[in-house]
XYZ file of C-alpha atoms in Angstrom:
416
model
C 148.411 45.455 111.024
C 147.734 45.215 107.302
C 147.469 48.524 105.513
C 144.785 48.897 102.851
C 146.148 50.046 99.520
C 143.557 52.723 98.739
C 145.297 55.401 96.618
C 146.169 58.550 98.533
C 144.091 60.726 96.214
C 140.962 58.567 96.432
C 139.267 60.376 99.373
C 139.514 63.620 97.384
C 136.916 62.190 94.989
C 134.411 62.367 97.871
C 132.895 65.854 97.627
C 132.390 66.425 101.349
C 135.891 65.274 102.227
C 137.378 67.458 99.481
C 135.591 70.516 100.871
C 136.732 69.657 104.401
C 140.303 69.158 103.197
C 140.414 72.474 101.317
C 138.908 74.446 104.176
C 141.087 72.975 106.900
C 144.248 73.340 104.800
C 143.554 77.037 104.270
C 142.676 77.511 107.937
C 145.794 75.716 109.164
C 147.979 77.934 106.990
C 146.331 80.986 108.539
C 146.914 79.560 112.004
C 150.661 79.534 111.367
C 150.547 83.330 111.049
C 148.728 83.478 114.390
C 151.198 81.086 116.019
C 154.085 83.405 115.079
C 152.239 86.698 115.596
C 150.841 86.150 119.092
C 154.156 85.260 120.826
C 155.946 88.019 118.903
C 153.337 90.595 119.957
C 153.621 89.415 123.571
C 157.397 89.738 123.606
C 157.239 93.162 121.947
C 154.714 94.397 124.490
C 156.265 92.933 127.662
C 159.815 91.770 126.858
C 159.117 88.938 129.305
C 159.579 85.223 128.714
C 157.537 84.455 131.835
C 154.611 86.464 130.474
C 154.865 84.621 127.166
C 154.685 81.317 129.018
C 151.564 82.365 130.926
C 149.923 83.564 127.698
C 150.517 80.145 126.117
C 149.194 78.484 129.275
C 146.040 80.624 129.141
C 145.283 78.968 125.786
C 146.489 75.462 126.668
C 144.473 74.978 129.867
C 140.948 75.753 128.551
C 141.777 73.845 125.362
C 142.665 70.751 127.369
C 139.744 70.932 129.806
C 137.044 71.751 127.254
C 138.087 69.015 124.831
C 136.110 66.550 126.950
C 132.993 68.714 126.637
C 133.758 69.273 122.961
C 133.542 65.540 122.315
C 130.101 65.358 123.929
C 128.789 68.363 121.998
C 130.182 66.900 118.772
C 128.320 63.625 119.332
C 125.105 65.469 120.188
C 124.932 68.030 117.365
C 127.257 66.560 114.689
C 130.936 67.439 114.193
C 130.126 69.678 111.225
C 127.924 72.013 113.260
C 130.506 72.234 116.050
C 133.218 73.092 113.512
C 130.984 75.726 111.881
C 130.226 77.493 115.163
C 133.842 77.271 116.368
C 135.190 78.719 113.122
C 132.633 81.533 113.074
C 133.452 82.515 116.659
C 137.194 82.370 116.044
C 136.714 84.555 112.978
C 134.925 87.184 115.079
C 137.622 86.983 117.744
C 140.444 87.416 115.234
C 138.731 90.363 113.509
C 138.249 92.097 116.874
C 141.843 91.487 117.923
C 143.286 92.567 114.558
C 141.346 95.829 114.894
C 142.765 96.447 118.376
C 146.309 95.754 117.151
C 145.914 97.940 114.060
C 144.700 100.849 116.218
C 147.762 100.466 118.482
C 145.497 99.938 121.492
C 146.837 96.526 122.559
C 147.129 95.872 126.280
C 148.316 92.720 127.990
C 144.820 91.734 129.109
C 143.723 91.806 125.461
C 146.343 89.167 124.655
C 145.282 86.958 127.575
C 141.633 87.302 126.549
C 142.419 86.451 122.918
C 144.593 83.441 123.817
C 142.017 82.083 126.279
C 139.223 82.567 123.723
C 141.153 80.632 121.112
C 141.817 77.873 123.652
C 138.107 77.631 124.488
C 136.985 77.385 120.855
C 139.826 74.953 120.022
C 138.576 72.698 122.807
C 135.363 72.162 120.855
C 136.843 72.277 117.361
C 139.655 69.709 117.735
C 137.578 66.632 118.724
C 134.965 67.550 116.107
C 137.595 67.799 113.360
C 139.011 64.389 114.309
C 135.629 62.641 114.513
C 134.057 63.978 111.303
C 136.227 62.058 108.811
C 134.679 58.573 109.382
C 131.268 60.056 108.539
C 132.566 61.320 105.181
C 134.552 58.377 103.788
C 134.374 54.584 103.859
C 136.439 52.590 106.343
C 138.897 51.434 103.712
C 139.674 55.106 102.954
C 140.428 56.106 106.556
C 144.204 55.567 106.342
C 144.406 57.561 103.106
C 142.149 60.308 104.530
C 144.110 60.664 107.748
C 147.376 60.531 105.809
C 146.225 63.381 103.576
C 145.097 65.472 106.538
C 148.165 64.861 108.687
C 150.606 65.054 105.772
C 149.258 68.418 104.670
C 149.428 69.616 108.278
C 153.097 68.666 108.495
C 153.867 70.370 105.195
C 152.215 73.566 106.399
C 154.020 73.315 109.747
C 157.241 73.098 107.751
C 156.697 76.260 105.680
C 153.969 78.223 107.499
C 155.928 79.787 110.390
C 158.612 81.110 108.023
C 155.919 82.710 105.838
C 154.311 84.182 108.936
C 157.580 85.682 110.128
C 158.253 87.172 106.699
C 154.751 88.643 106.538
C 155.082 90.239 109.976
C 158.472 91.728 109.070
C 157.253 93.207 105.784
C 153.574 94.074 106.279
C 153.026 94.351 110.029
C 151.719 92.130 112.774
C 148.084 93.182 112.338
C 148.127 91.877 108.736
C 148.987 88.392 110.019
C 145.860 88.413 112.194
C 143.727 89.740 109.332
C 144.858 86.917 107.031
C 144.122 84.365 109.765
C 140.611 85.807 110.011
C 140.135 85.529 106.238
C 141.113 81.849 106.340
C 138.484 81.197 109.026
C 135.862 82.763 106.758
C 136.971 80.519 103.883
C 136.844 77.306 105.918
C 133.414 78.280 107.284
C 132.177 78.578 103.693
C 133.564 75.158 102.736
C 131.751 73.600 105.689
C 128.510 75.266 104.614
C 128.982 73.922 101.069
C 129.212 70.319 102.273
C 126.284 68.174 101.146
C 123.296 68.543 103.428
C 121.147 71.545 104.297
C 121.737 73.847 107.243
C 118.502 72.591 108.756
C 119.773 69.049 108.575
C 122.973 70.043 110.351
C 121.109 71.918 113.051
C 119.066 68.818 113.732
C 122.244 66.834 114.167
C 121.371 64.440 111.376
C 124.282 64.811 108.934
C 125.679 61.303 108.616
C 124.424 60.575 112.117
C 122.051 57.627 111.949
C 122.104 56.577 115.575
C 119.107 57.686 117.624
C 121.369 58.163 120.624
C 122.776 61.313 119.008
C 119.309 62.818 118.757
C 118.430 62.651 122.426
C 119.437 65.331 124.871
C 122.771 64.504 126.459
C 123.870 66.593 129.408
C 127.532 67.524 129.219
C 128.558 65.820 132.453
C 126.566 62.687 131.662
C 128.036 62.649 128.179
C 131.595 62.863 129.492
C 130.806 60.102 131.986
C 129.494 57.915 129.161
C 132.669 58.553 127.177
C 134.886 57.556 130.100
C 132.699 54.526 130.815
C 132.835 53.386 127.178
C 136.613 53.779 126.945
C 137.247 52.209 130.352
C 135.202 49.097 129.597
C 136.812 48.630 126.199
C 140.080 47.041 127.308
C 142.192 47.876 124.221
C 140.991 51.497 124.278
C 141.573 51.802 128.019
C 145.124 50.491 127.830
C 145.916 52.539 124.736
C 144.715 55.839 126.230
C 146.430 55.279 129.595
C 149.732 54.476 127.905
C 149.380 57.566 125.704
C 148.885 59.793 128.762
C 152.093 58.467 130.332
C 154.208 58.708 127.186
C 152.913 62.132 126.127
C 153.641 63.505 129.586
C 157.236 62.321 129.317
C 157.738 63.561 125.750
C 155.803 66.765 124.921
C 157.308 69.168 127.462
C 160.954 68.047 127.145
C 160.755 68.240 123.345
C 159.161 71.704 123.080
C 161.063 73.326 125.923
C 164.226 71.480 124.960
C 164.296 72.600 121.318
C 164.034 76.261 122.306
C 166.668 75.851 125.009
C 169.031 74.058 122.612
C 168.770 76.915 120.124
C 169.230 79.526 122.836
C 172.111 78.052 124.810
C 173.972 75.457 122.776
C 173.901 76.341 119.077
C 174.912 79.587 117.326
C 172.268 81.528 115.478
C 169.524 81.718 118.109
C 166.214 82.081 116.276
C 167.743 80.715 113.063
C 168.871 77.595 114.906
C 165.391 77.184 116.384
C 163.903 77.470 112.898
C 166.247 74.764 111.643
C 165.262 72.431 114.480
C 161.537 73.097 113.939
C 161.911 72.482 110.208
C 163.704 69.213 110.960
C 160.735 68.120 113.064
C 158.326 69.128 110.296
C 160.342 67.380 107.593
C 160.597 64.141 109.553
C 156.928 64.412 110.419
C 155.929 64.817 106.785
C 157.752 61.616 105.808
C 156.301 59.826 108.826
C 152.785 60.896 107.936
C 153.073 59.427 104.437
C 154.680 56.163 105.578
C 151.525 54.261 106.707
C 149.978 54.824 103.284
C 152.794 53.046 101.469
C 154.046 50.422 103.946
C 152.078 47.250 103.298
C 152.392 45.649 106.709
C 152.826 47.437 110.017
C 153.024 45.682 113.394
C 149.928 45.703 115.568
C 149.179 48.957 117.360
C 150.628 47.839 120.703
C 154.009 46.783 119.304
C 154.160 49.901 117.125
C 153.418 52.148 120.107
C 156.112 50.581 122.277
C 158.700 50.601 119.490
C 158.127 54.267 118.708
C 158.145 55.243 122.387
C 161.473 53.464 122.868
C 163.024 55.280 119.903
C 161.718 58.611 121.171
C 163.032 58.008 124.670
C 166.460 57.150 123.291
C 166.330 60.222 121.033
C 165.594 62.545 123.962
C 168.479 60.995 125.879
C 170.860 61.621 122.948
C 169.818 65.273 122.657
C 171.240 65.837 126.115
C 174.760 65.284 124.758
C 174.653 66.336 121.080
C 176.642 69.509 120.474
C 176.243 69.739 116.701
C 173.131 71.286 115.182
C 173.271 68.923 112.201
C 173.161 65.821 114.407
C 170.503 67.408 116.611
C 168.390 68.141 113.518
C 168.687 64.541 112.325
C 167.686 63.273 115.774
C 164.683 65.618 115.948
C 163.664 64.616 112.405
C 163.622 60.970 113.522
C 161.477 61.938 116.523
C 159.077 63.786 114.216
C 158.957 60.819 111.858
C 158.057 58.436 114.685
C 155.470 60.765 116.168
C 153.610 61.279 112.887
C 153.665 57.601 111.884
C 151.894 56.855 115.118
C 149.516 59.835 114.849
C 148.086 58.564 111.547
C 147.910 54.940 112.636
C 146.624 55.777 116.133
C 143.833 58.073 114.966
C 142.730 55.543 112.351
C 142.770 52.757 114.939
C 140.576 54.761 117.338
C 138.157 55.634 114.521
C 137.782 51.961 113.589
C 137.653 50.777 117.209
C 134.860 53.106 118.316
C 131.116 53.022 117.694
C 130.017 56.047 115.590
C 127.764 57.539 118.271
C 130.693 57.585 120.755
C 133.406 58.740 118.370
C 133.440 62.423 119.345
C 133.854 61.606 123.034
C 136.492 58.939 122.505
C 138.465 61.170 120.123
C 138.307 63.936 122.733
C 139.841 61.523 125.245
C 142.546 60.683 122.724
C 143.326 64.372 122.162
C 143.191 64.981 125.926
C 145.902 62.362 126.412
C 148.224 64.828 124.656
C 146.787 68.301 125.267
C 145.642 67.586 128.825
C 149.085 66.685 130.117
C 150.913 69.366 128.102
C 150.725 72.216 130.671
C 152.121 69.995 133.461
C 154.762 68.547 131.154
C 155.803 72.075 130.096
C 156.078 73.220 133.714
C 158.157 70.228 134.804
C 160.443 70.462 131.781
C 160.933 74.174 132.438
C 161.928 73.443 136.026
C 164.465 70.818 134.932
C 165.886 73.093 132.206
C 166.569 75.740 134.841
C 168.717 73.149 136.606
C 170.523 71.899 133.521
C 169.566 71.230 129.895
C 171.436 67.938 129.762
C 169.759 66.770 132.969
C 166.321 67.546 131.538
C 166.903 65.556 128.348
C 168.621 62.596 130.016
C 166.074 62.293 132.831
C 163.086 62.514 130.478
C 164.622 60.192 127.889
C 165.728 57.610 130.448
C 162.343 57.501 132.170
C 160.540 57.217 128.831
C 162.835 54.428 127.650
C 162.544 52.496 130.926
C 158.764 52.977 130.950
C 158.511 51.634 127.393
C 160.557 48.564 128.291
C 158.419 47.934 131.373
C 155.225 48.249 129.353
C 156.660 45.841 126.778
C 156.773 43.202 129.513
C 152.983 43.479 129.835
C 151.274 41.260 127.213
C 148.039 43.303 127.418
C 149.946 46.268 126.000
C 151.937 44.323 123.409
C 148.828 42.597 122.094
C 146.649 45.672 121.515
C 145.477 44.994 117.987
C-alpha cells in the first residue's frame, strides 16, 4: 500500500477539520480525568474490585450495543449533529454527577447510572467521530488526518491519566468531573463553529450529498443495510470478521494482564501499572506517526496478519517476563503495532466505503473491538484467577496460531 506524502500539518489548514481537532483534543484530555476519577471514586466508596468491574461493564455493554444504532443515526442526520447532541448530553450528565459528588451525596447507584449514561452516549458519538473526517478533508489527506487524530490521542493517553491523578490528589475528585464537563462545553462550541448553519445540520445536509441520507431510515433497517453492505463487500467482510477474532484474543488479556502484572509480579503496584500504561502510550504514539512517514506499507491483509502475529508472540512472552523493563519494552511494541494498524485500518475503511454507508460501516469496525471487549475481559479474568502465566501463554498461543492459519488463506492475505 503506497502512502501519500501529504504533510502532517496540511489537514489543519482546513477550517472545519481544525475546529474538530481542537475540540476533540480538549475533550479527550478531559476524559482522562474521568477515566481516573470514576474507578477511584468506586473503590473509595465500595473497596471492591468486583464492583469496579461491574461499573466498567455497565459502560462497556451499552457502548458496544448502541454503536450499531449510532452508525445508522450518524448516516441519517450527519455525524456533526450526532456529535453535538452526544456532547451536550454528556456535559449535562457530568455537571449533575459533579454536583452529587461535591455535595457528598454519592451512592453506588449514582455511579452505575453515570457509567451507563456515558456508555449510551459514547455508543452514538464514537461512530460519528470516526465517520466525519472524510466529509471534511480530501481523500489524499485522510492518512494525515487520521494520523493527527490518533497521534494526539496517544499523546494524551500518555500524559492525561497522570495529570488526572495529580488533580484528584490536590484538588479533589469533584474537580476532575467539573473539568471534564468544561471540556465537553468547549468541544460543543467548536462543533457549532464549523462551517454550515445549525439549520443545515438539522436537515442532515452538511457535506452529505447523497439523497439516501435524507430519507427516513428506521434503526433496525439501517443496521440491516449496514450488515448487508459489509457482508456483500468481500474485502470488508473478511477484514471485519478477522478483526472480531483478533480483538477478542487480544483486548482482554492485555488490559487484565497489565493490571495483574503490576499487582502480582512487579514491585511498586500502582507505580508499576503507570509505567506499563505509559509504555503502551509511548509505543502507540510512535506507531500512530509511522504510516505518515513510511513510503510503502504492505497491503492491508499482509499488514494485519503480520501485526497480529507480533502481538500474539508478545502476549506469549509476557507470561514469562519477570523484569518490568523488559515487560515495558514488550508492551511498547504491542502499542506500536496496534496504533500502526488503527491509522491504516480506519483510513482503509473510509476509502473502501461509500459515503452514505460510512457511519454504519465504521460502527461495525468499532463494534469489532468494543463489542467483544466485555466477553474478552470476562474470559481473561477467569484465566488470571487460575494463573497469570497461563492466561498470557494461552491467549498469545491461540492468537499466533490463528494468525498463521489465516495467513494460509489467500483471501485474507490479498485484502488490498
